[in-house]
CSV table of C-alpha atoms in Angstrom, one decimal:
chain,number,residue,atom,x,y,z
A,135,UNK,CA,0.0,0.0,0.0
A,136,UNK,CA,2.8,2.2,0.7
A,137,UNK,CA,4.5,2.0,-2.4
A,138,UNK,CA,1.2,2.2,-4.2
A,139,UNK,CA,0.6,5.9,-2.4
A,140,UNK,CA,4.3,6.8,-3.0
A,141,UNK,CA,3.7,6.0,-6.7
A,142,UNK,CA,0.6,7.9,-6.9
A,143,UNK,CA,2.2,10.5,-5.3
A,144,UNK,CA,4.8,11.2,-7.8
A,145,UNK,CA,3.2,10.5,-10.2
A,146,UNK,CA,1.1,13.6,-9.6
A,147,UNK,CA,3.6,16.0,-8.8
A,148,UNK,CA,4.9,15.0,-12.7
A,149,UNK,CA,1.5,15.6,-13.9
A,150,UNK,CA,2.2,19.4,-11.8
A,151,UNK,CA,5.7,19.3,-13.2
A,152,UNK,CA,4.9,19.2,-16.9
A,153,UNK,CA,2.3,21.3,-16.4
A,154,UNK,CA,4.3,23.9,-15.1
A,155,UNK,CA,6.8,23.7,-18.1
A,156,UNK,CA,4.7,24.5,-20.8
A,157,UNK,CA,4.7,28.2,-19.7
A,158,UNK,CA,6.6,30.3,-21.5
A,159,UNK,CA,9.7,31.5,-20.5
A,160,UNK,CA,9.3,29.8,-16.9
A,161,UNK,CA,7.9,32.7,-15.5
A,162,UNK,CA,5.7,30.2,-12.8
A,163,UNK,CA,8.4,30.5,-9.9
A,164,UNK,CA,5.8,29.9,-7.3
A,165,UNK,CA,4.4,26.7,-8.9
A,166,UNK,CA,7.9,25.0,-9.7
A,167,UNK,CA,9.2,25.9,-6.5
A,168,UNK,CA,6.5,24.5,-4.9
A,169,UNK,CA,6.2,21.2,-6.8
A,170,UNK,CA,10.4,20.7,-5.7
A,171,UNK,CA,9.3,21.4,-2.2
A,172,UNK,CA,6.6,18.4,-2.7
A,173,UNK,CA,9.5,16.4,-4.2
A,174,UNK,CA,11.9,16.7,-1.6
A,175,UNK,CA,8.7,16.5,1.6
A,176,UNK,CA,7.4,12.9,-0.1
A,177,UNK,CA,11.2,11.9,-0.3
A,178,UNK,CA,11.5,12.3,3.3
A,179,UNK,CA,8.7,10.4,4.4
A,180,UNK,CA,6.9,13.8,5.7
A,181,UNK,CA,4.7,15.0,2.4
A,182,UNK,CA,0.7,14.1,3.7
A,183,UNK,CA,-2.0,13.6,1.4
A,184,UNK,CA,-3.2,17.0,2.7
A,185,UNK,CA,-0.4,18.9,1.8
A,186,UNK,CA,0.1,17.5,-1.6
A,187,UNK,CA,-3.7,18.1,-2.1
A,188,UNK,CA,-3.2,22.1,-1.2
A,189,UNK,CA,-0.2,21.9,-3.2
A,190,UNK,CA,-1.9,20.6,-6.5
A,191,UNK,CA,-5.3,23.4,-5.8
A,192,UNK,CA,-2.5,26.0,-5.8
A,193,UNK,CA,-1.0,24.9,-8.9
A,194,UNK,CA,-4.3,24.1,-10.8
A,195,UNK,CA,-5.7,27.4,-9.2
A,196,UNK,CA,-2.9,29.7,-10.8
A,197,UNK,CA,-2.7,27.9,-14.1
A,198,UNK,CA,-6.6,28.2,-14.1
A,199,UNK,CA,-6.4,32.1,-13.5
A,200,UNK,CA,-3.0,32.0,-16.1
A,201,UNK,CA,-5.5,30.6,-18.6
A,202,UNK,CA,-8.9,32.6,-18.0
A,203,UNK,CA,-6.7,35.7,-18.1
A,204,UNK,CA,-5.0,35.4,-21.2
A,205,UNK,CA,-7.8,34.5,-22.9
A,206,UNK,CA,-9.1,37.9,-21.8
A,207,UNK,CA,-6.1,39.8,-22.8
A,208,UNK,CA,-5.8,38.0,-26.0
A,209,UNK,CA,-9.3,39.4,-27.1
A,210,UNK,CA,-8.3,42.8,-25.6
A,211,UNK,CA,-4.8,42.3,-28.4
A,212,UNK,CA,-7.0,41.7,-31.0
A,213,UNK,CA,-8.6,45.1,-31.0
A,214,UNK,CA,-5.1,46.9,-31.0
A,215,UNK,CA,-5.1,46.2,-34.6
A,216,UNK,CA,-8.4,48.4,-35.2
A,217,UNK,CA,-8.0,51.7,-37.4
A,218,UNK,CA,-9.9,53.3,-35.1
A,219,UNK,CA,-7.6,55.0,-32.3
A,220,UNK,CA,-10.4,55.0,-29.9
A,221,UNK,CA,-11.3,51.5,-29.9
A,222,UNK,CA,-7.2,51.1,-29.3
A,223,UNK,CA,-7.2,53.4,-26.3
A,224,UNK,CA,-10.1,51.7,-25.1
A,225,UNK,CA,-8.1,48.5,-25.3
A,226,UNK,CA,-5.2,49.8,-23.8
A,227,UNK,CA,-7.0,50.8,-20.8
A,228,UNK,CA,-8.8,47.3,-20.2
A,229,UNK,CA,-5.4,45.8,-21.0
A,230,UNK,CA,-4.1,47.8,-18.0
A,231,UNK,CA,-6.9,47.0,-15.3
A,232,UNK,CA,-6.4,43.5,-16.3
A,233,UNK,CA,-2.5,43.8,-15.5
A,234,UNK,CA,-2.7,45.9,-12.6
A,235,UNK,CA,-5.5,43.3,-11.2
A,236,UNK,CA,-3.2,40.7,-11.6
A,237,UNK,CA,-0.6,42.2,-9.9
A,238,UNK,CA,-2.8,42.9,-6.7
A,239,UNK,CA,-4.0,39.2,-6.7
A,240,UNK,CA,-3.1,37.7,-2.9
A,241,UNK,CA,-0.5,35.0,-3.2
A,242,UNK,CA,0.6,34.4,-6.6
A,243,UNK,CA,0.2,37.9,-8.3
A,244,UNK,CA,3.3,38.3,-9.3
A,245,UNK,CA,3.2,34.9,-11.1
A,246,UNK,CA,0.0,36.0,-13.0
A,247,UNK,CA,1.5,39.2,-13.7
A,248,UNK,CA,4.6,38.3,-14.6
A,249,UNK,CA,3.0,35.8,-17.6
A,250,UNK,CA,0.6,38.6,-18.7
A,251,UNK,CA,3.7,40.8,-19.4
A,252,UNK,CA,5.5,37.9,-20.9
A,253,UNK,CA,2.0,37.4,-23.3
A,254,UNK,CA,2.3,41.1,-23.9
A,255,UNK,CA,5.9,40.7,-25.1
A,256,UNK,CA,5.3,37.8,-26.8
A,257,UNK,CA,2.7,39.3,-29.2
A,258,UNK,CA,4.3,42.7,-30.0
A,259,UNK,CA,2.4,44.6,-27.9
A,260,UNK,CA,5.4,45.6,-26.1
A,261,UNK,CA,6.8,46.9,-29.9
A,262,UNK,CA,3.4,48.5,-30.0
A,263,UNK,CA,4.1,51.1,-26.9
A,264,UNK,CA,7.4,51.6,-28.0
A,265,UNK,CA,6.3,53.0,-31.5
A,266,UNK,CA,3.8,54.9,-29.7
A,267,UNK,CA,6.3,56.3,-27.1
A,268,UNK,CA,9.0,57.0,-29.9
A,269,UNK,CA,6.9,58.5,-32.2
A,270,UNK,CA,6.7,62.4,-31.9
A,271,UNK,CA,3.4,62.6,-34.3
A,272,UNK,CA,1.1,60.4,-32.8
A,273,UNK,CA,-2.4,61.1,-31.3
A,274,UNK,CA,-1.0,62.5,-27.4
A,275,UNK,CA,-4.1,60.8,-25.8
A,276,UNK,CA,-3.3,57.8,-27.5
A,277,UNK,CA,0.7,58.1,-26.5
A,278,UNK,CA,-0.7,58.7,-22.9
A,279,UNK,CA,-2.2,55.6,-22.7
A,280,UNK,CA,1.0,53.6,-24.2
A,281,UNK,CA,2.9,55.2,-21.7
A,282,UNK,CA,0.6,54.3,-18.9
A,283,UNK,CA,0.5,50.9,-19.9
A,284,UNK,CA,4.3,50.8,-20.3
A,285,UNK,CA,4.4,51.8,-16.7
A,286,UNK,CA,2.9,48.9,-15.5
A,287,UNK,CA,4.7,45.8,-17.3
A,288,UNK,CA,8.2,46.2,-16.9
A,289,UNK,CA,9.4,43.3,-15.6
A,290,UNK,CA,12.7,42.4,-16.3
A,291,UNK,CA,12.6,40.6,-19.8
A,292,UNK,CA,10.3,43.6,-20.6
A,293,UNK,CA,13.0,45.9,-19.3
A,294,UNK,CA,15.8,44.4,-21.3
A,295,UNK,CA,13.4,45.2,-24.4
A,296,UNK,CA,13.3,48.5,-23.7
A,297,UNK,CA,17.1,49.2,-23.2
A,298,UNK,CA,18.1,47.4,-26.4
A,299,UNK,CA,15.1,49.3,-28.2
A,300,UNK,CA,14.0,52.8,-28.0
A,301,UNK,CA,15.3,53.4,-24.3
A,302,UNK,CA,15.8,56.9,-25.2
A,303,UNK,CA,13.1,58.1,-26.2
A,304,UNK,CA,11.5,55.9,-23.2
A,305,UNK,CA,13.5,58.1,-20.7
A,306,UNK,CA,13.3,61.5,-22.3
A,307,UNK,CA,9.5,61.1,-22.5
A,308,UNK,CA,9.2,60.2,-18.9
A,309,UNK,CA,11.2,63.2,-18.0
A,310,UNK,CA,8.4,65.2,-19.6
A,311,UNK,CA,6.7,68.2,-17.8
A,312,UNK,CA,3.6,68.5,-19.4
A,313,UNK,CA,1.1,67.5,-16.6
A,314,UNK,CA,0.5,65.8,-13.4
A,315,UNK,CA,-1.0,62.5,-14.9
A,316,UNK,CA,2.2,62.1,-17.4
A,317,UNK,CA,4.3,63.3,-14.5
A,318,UNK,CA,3.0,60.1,-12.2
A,319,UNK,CA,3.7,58.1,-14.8
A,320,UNK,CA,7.4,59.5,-16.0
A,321,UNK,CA,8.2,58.7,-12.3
A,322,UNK,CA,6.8,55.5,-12.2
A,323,UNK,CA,9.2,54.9,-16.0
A,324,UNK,CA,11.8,56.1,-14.4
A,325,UNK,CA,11.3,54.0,-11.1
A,326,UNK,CA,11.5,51.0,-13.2
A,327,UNK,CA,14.3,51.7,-15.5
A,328,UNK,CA,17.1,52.2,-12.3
A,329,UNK,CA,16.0,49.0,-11.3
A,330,UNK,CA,18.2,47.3,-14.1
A,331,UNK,CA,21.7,47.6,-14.1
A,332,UNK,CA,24.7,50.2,-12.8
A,333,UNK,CA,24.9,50.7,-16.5
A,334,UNK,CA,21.8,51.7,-17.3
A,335,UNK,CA,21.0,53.7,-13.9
A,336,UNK,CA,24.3,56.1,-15.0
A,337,UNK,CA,22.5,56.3,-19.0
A,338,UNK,CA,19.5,57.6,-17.4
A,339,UNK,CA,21.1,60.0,-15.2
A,340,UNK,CA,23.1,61.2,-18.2
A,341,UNK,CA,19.6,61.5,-19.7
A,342,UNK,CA,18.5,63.5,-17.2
A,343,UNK,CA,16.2,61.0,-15.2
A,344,UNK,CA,17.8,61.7,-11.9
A,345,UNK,CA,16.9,65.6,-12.4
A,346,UNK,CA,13.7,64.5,-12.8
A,347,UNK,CA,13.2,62.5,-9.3
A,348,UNK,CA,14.9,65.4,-7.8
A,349,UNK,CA,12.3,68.1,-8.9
A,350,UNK,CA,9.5,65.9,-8.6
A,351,UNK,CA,10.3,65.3,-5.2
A,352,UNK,CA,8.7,68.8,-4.6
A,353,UNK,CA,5.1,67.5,-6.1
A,354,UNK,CA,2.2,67.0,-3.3
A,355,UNK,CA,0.6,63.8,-5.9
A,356,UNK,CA,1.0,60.4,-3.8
A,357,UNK,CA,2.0,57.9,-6.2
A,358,UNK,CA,5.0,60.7,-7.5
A,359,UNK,CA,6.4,60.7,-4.1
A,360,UNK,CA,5.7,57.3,-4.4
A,361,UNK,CA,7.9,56.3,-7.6
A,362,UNK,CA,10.5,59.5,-6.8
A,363,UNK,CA,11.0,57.4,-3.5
A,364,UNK,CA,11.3,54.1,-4.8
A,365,UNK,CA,13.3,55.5,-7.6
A,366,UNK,CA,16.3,56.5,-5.2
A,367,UNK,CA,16.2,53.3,-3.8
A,368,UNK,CA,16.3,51.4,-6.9
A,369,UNK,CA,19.1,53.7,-8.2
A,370,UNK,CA,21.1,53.4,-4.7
A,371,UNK,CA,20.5,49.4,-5.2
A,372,UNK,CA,21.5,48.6,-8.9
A,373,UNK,CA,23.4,51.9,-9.0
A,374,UNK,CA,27.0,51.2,-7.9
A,375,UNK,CA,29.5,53.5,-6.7
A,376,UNK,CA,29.7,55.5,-9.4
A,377,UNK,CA,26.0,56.5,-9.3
A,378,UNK,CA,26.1,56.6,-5.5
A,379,UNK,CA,28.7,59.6,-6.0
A,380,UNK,CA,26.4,61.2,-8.9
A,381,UNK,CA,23.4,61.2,-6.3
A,382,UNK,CA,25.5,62.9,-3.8
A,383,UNK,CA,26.2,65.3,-6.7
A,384,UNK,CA,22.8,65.8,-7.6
A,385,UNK,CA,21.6,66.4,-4.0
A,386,UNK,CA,19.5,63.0,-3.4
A,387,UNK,CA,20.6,63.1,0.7
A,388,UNK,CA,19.1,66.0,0.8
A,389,UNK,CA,16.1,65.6,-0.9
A,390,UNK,CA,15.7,62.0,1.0
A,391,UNK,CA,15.1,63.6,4.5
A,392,UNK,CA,12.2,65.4,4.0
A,393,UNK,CA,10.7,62.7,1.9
A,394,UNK,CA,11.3,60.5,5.3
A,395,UNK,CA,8.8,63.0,6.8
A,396,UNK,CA,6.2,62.2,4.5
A,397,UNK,CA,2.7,61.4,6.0
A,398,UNK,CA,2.6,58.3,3.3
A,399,UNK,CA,4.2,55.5,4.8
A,400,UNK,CA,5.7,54.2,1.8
A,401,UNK,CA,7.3,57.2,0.7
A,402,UNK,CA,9.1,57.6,4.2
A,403,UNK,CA,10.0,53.4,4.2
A,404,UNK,CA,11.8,54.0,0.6
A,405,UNK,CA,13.3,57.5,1.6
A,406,UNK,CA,14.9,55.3,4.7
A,407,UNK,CA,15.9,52.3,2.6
A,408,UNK,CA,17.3,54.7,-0.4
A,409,UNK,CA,19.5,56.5,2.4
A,410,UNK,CA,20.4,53.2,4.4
A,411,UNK,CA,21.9,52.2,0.8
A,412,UNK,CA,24.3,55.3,0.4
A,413,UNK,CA,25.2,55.4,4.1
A,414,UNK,CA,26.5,51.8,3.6
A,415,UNK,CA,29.1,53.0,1.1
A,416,UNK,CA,32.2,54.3,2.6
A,417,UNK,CA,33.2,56.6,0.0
A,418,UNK,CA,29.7,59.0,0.2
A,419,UNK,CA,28.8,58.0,3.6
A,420,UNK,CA,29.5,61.9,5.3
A,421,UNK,CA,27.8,63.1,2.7
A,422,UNK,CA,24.9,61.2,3.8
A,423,UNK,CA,25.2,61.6,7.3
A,424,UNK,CA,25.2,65.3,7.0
A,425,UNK,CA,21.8,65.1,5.6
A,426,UNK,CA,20.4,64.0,8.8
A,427,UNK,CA,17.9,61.7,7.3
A,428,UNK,CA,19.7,58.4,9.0
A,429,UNK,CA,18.4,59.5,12.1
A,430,UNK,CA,14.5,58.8,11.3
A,431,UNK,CA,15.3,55.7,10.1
A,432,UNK,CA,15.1,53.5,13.9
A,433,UNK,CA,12.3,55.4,15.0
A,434,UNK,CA,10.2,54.3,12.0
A,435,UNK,CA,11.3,50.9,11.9
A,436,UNK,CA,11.0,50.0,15.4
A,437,UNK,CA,7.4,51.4,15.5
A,438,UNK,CA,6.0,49.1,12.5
A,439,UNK,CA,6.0,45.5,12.5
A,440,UNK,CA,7.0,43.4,9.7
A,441,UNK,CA,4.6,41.3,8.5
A,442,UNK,CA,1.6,43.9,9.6
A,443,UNK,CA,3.8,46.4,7.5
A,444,UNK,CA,3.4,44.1,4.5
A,445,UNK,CA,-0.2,44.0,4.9
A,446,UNK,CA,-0.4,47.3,4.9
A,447,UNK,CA,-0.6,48.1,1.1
A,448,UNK,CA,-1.4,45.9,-1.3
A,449,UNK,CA,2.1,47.6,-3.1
A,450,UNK,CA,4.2,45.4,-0.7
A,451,UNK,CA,2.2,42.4,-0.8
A,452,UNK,CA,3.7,40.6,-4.1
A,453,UNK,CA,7.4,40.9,-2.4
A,454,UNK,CA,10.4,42.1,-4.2
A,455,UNK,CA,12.4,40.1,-6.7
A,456,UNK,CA,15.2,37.8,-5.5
A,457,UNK,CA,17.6,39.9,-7.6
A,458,UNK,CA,16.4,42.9,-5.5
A,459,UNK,CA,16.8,41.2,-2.1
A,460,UNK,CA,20.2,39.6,-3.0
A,461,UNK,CA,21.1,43.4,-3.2
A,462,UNK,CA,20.4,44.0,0.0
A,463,UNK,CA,21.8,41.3,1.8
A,464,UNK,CA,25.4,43.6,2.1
A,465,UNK,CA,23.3,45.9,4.0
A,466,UNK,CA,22.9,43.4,6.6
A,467,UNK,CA,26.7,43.3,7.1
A,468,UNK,CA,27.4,47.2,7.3
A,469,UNK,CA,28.6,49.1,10.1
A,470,UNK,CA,26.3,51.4,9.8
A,471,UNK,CA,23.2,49.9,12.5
A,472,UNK,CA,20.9,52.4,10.6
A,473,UNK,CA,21.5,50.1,7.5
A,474,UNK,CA,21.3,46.7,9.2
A,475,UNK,CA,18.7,47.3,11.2
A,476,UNK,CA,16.3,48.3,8.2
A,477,UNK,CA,18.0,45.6,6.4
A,478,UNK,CA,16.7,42.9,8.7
A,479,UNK,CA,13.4,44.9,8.9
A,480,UNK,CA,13.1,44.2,5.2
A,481,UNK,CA,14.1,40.5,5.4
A,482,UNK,CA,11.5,39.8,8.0
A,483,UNK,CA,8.6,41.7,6.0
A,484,UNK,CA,9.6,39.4,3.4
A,485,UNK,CA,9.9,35.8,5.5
A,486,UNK,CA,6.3,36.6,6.4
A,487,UNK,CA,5.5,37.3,2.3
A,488,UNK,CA,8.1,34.3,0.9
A,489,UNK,CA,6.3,32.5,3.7
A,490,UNK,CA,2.9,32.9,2.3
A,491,UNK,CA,4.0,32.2,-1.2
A,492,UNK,CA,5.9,29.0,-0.4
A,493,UNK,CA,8.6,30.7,-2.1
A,494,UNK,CA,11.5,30.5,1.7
A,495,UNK,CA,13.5,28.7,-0.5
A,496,UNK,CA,14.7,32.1,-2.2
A,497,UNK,CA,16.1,33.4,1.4
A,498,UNK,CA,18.8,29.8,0.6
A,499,UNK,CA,19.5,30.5,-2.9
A,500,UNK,CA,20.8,34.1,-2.4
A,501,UNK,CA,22.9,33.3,0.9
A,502,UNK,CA,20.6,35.5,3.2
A,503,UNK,CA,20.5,33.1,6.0
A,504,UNK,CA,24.3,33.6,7.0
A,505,UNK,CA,24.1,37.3,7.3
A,506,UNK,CA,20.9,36.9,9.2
A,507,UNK,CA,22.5,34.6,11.5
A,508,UNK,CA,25.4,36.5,12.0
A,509,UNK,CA,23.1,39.8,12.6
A,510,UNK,CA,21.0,37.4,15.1
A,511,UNK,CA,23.8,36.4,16.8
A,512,UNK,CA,26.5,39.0,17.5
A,513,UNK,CA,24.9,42.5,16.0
A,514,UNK,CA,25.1,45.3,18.9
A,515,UNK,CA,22.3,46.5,18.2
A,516,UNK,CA,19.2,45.1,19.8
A,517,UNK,CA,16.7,46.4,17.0
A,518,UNK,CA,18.6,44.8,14.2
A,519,UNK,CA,18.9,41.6,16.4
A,520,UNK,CA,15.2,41.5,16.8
A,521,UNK,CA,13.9,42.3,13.5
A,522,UNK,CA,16.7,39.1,12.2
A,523,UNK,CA,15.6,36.2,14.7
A,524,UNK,CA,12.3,37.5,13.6
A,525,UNK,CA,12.8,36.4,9.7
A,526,UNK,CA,14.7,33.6,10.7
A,527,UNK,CA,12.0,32.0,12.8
A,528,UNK,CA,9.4,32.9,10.3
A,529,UNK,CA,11.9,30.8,7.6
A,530,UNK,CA,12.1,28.2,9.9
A,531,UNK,CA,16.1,28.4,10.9
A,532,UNK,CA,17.1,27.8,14.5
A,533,UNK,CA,17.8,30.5,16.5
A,534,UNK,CA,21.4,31.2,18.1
């Protein structure tokens, strides 16, 4: 009987398994990481008929909502090719409630997001914005509506495509003045774009992108604040040195401190975690500290919790990327304690997320657990300390 349930067993998790790999590109990360936790559970004698049955209602409940959405967008695709420019703006704005209600799904958003963009890609939609973004002719209403859509699929592949094809014209339209609405959305271009590589944060700044952020800090809209905010932080976190010293230049401490007096919680987190970045680099860290905005970052960290922070806006709730977190893993092992103790702030809002996901195996395959450990185990401060055995217990590691 036993080896009849082990065979059933595995023989289901194939049937997930090859599932799973018809997706293009592989974009399913919860689902496959899943299914190899199954694997590995039933190989130690531990995986219950239980689990195995959540694990397959996860798997068929994404690919389910993969397929029902696709279909949607597909028929939304179709009508791009009209003549008419107002049934294409009208498509363009139901393909970007469909996206951005993917990305606020609970659990596996990002997954459903992430193959709606790759779809998008896929069939030359993606092109399709570009042209319109490029293209200094164009119906504006209609280039509005490219833009806002661009805004809200650029996930990395989707970003590569963009820096090897009309990346230009991508950032010099997002540096445009012309009105609040394409202001909120330059920012939120620009957000995205520093969130690639030290190569392409120092091409935007050369662009102009970082003047941008700076004079937009000065708006009153929410979701500028917002992307200016998260802007820094990407461009402190994929920025390098080199751009570290060209923020300093451009007066990003400065502007940082009263954006960490915001009454928007987000905007002060990312104001914290943009200056926790540069403080962690020797060669721009007086600069920093001169700026006084290191000081608000404790206080606001030890008055949130974690996981409750992650609840708190449906913005945090998908996680960030493993490329993103492996980023700011050196953070943990500064000497500043304003930078670790944020650091192991943001690793336990995450346990609690990767948690939820069944995606802890990420926290092993970018080394985080040493650092956390070590921060655990012999940080002076007790805030860092806390926040670190916190992340650890949610991941399941023993305590020292």
């Amino acid at each position: 009987k036993l080896g009849c349930c082990v065979g059933l067993m595995l023989s289901l998790l194939g049937e997930l398994s090859g599932r799973l790999v018809k997706r293009k590109e592989n974009h399913m990360g919860n689902a496959s990481t899943m299914a190899a936790e199954g694997v590995q559970l039933a190989e130690d004698g531990v995986q219950t008929w239980d689990k195995l049955t959540m694990l397959s209602g996860k798997v068929q409940t994404l690919d389910s909502e993969v397929d029902q959405n696709t279909a949607v967008l597909m028929g939304h695709i179709e009508k791009l090719k009209s003549s008419d420019e107002a049934v294409q703006k009208q498509a363009l704005k139901d393909i970007y409630a469909l996206v951005e209600k993917a990305w606020r799904t609970p659990g596996y958003g990002r997954d459903l997001a992430y193959s709606l963009c790759d779809t998008i890609r896929l069939y030359g939609v993606l092109d399709y914005l570009l042209d319109h973004c490029i293209s200094s002719s164009g119906n504006k209403e209609l280039t509005f509506e490219c833009a806002h859509l661009l805004e809200q699929i650029l996930t990395p592949n989707n970003r590569d495509r963009v820096v090897k094809s009309g990346f230009e014209a991508v950032v010099k339209l997002a540096c445009s003045q012309d009105d609040t609405d394409l202001v909120r959305i330059g920012t939120g271009l620009l957000e995205n774009m520093f969130k690639h590589s030290a190569d392409t944060c120092t091409k935007v700044i050369q662009l102009g992108g970082l003047n941008a952020i700076i004079r937009n800090c000065r708006e009153s809209d929410k979701w500028t604040l917002r992307h200016c905010a998260a802007a820094l932080a990407n461009c402190a976190m994929y920025g390098g040195v080199t751009n570290h010293t060209a923020m300093v230049d451009h007066k990003a401490p400065e502007w940082l401190f009263p954006l960490a007096f915001s009454d928007d919680e987000f905007v002060r987190y990312y104001a914290c975690l943009s200056i926790c970045v540069l403080a962690a680099n020797k060669e721009v860290e007086r600069a920093v500290t001169d700026s006084d905005t290191l000081s608000l970052v404790e206080p606001f960290v030890t008055s949130h919790n974690p996981e409750e922070f992650a609840r708190s806006d449906w913005t945090h709730a998908q996680g960030r990327s493993d490329d993103w977190l492996e980023r700011l893993i050196p953070l943990l092992q500064s000497s500043q304690e304003e930078a670790q103790c944020l650091a192991a702030f943001h690793f336990a809002m995450e346990a609690g997320i990767k948690k939820d996901q069944e995606r802890i195996k990420v926290f092993y395959e970018i080394g985080a657990i040493r650092p956390l450990i070590r921060v655990a185990s012999s940080s002076s401060n007790p805030t860092a300390v806390r926040f670190a055995v916190q992340a650890l217990k949610i991941i399941g590691e023993e305590v020292p």
